[in-house]
Amino acid sequence: MRADARRNRQSVLDAAYEILATEGLGVPIDEIARRAGVGAGTVYRHFPTKESLIEAVVLNRLHALTDKARSGIDFAEFFTVMVEAGLTNRAIADVLAGGGYQIPADADAALHAAFAELLQEAQQRGTIRPDVTPDDIQALVIGCVATARHRGATALVQVVVAGLRA
Amino acid sequence: MRADARRNRQSVLDAAYEILATEGLGVPIDEIARRAGVGAGTVYRHFPTKESLIEAVVLNRLHALTDKARSGIDFAEFFTVMVEAGLTNRAIADVLAGGGYQIPADADAALHAAFAELLQEAQQRGTIRPDVTPDDIQALVIGCVATARHRGATALVQVVVAGLRA
DNA sequence: CTATAATCGGAACGGTCGCCCCGTTTTTGA
DNA sequence: TCAAAAACGGGGCGACCGTTCCGATTATAG
């Protein structure tokens, strides 16, 4: 791979990460290209479709979240970490909410499984009510991100966490 | 006003109400026109802009909700009514979430005020925690609609309502 | 019944966006 | 250095959508 190609590829990734985080998945490819200092054609040579670029940018964020879930963190803490991730990074919020683009099933499943493990642990310890399922939690995260976006802060997440206690 | 014009106007309103409720604000005007059995030009003669059509359709829904809030209903009950309104009617959910189109400030303010009254009442009676504001409630409604949409039901709203109790 | 004016429908316009094409530039290895 | 190969960039295509335009149609007053 030629040196300039590798350099441009990285520029596109950096620009895409930055803009997708602040603007969400709706941002035009041309804007990412402009920010990266390349033409739109260059973006499409490195990433054959907009979806593939989004995937490349979002995947390691999801992996980082999965790692965080496996780092001995508490369920309630990780819940707020997820909401903060969605609040900080609009692209994350959009993919969690299933907004148009799909993420590889395995990455989604890994995050889901890690989160489910934390939930089950907390339920066995008796700190979280036993009648909520992992899918419920995912839906609540999405809702909390929507809530937090409209208040510009995550303070209200504590209301939901309080409602989750046993 | 000519008879056919009045008839077409009503057809457009009916079709728009139906499609906007199921598809949300993103539906093209052409589709509403087709469903109403008229041309797109006819829609635009009666409603100069897409926003004005949406406004005409959504406004009386919001007024109905405001009336419901003033009908002696309980705060927690009305909270679930609002979420159900957003779940049943995508257009309502979209405007509540501020999705692109704006609603006249007075209708929004009336609903907001009625909801705030219910909240204050419940807080004085000691059933709802005193540290949440009316704006918090609106944000929580939006979040609950997002949650409910991803689970296809409003059962999880009870988690949030539980978290709201004093 | 007919003239007039209101109304109609759908083709057309302008703007946006994802994606492709291709003449031009740049890298690279011999 | 230089020629082949790789990469570049931006104009252009097709699709979608809100909105406008205008020739054809239809309701209604006299």
Tab-separated table of C-alpha atoms in Angstrom, chain B residues 12-21 25 32 47 50-62 89 91-92 103:
chain	number	residue	atom	x	y	z
B	12	VAL	CA	-55.910	15.087	2.546
B	13	LEU	CA	-56.326	15.656	6.278
B	14	ASP	CA	-57.613	12.119	6.800
B	15	ALA	CA	-54.873	10.511	4.754
B	16	ALA	CA	-52.211	12.668	6.384
B	17	TYR	CA	-53.414	11.786	9.868
B	18	GLU	CA	-53.333	8.093	9.110
B	19	ILE	CA	-49.957	7.989	7.391
B	20	LEU	CA	-48.201	10.436	9.701
B	21	ALA	CA	-49.321	8.382	12.700
B	25	LEU	CA	-42.901	12.973	9.848
B	32	ILE	CA	-50.095	11.433	1.355
B	47	PHE	CA	-51.568	23.533	2.895
B	50	LYS	CA	-45.497	20.354	4.524
B	51	GLU	CA	-44.981	21.856	7.939
B	52	SER	CA	-48.418	23.490	7.875
B	53	LEU	CA	-50.063	20.158	7.050
B	54	ILE	CA	-48.228	18.441	9.865
B	55	GLU	CA	-49.239	21.250	12.176
B	56	ALA	CA	-52.904	20.905	11.221
B	57	VAL	CA	-52.799	17.174	11.847
B	58	VAL	CA	-50.818	17.194	15.083
B	59	LEU	CA	-52.331	20.216	16.786
B	60	ASN	CA	-55.659	18.703	17.779
B	61	ARG	CA	-53.885	15.599	19.060
B	62	LEU	CA	-51.857	17.841	21.352
B	89	ASN	CA	-48.627	7.962	16.877
B	91	ALA	CA	-45.906	11.949	14.386
B	92	ILE	CA	-46.603	12.813	18.022
B	103	ILE	CA	-45.048	23.131	16.807
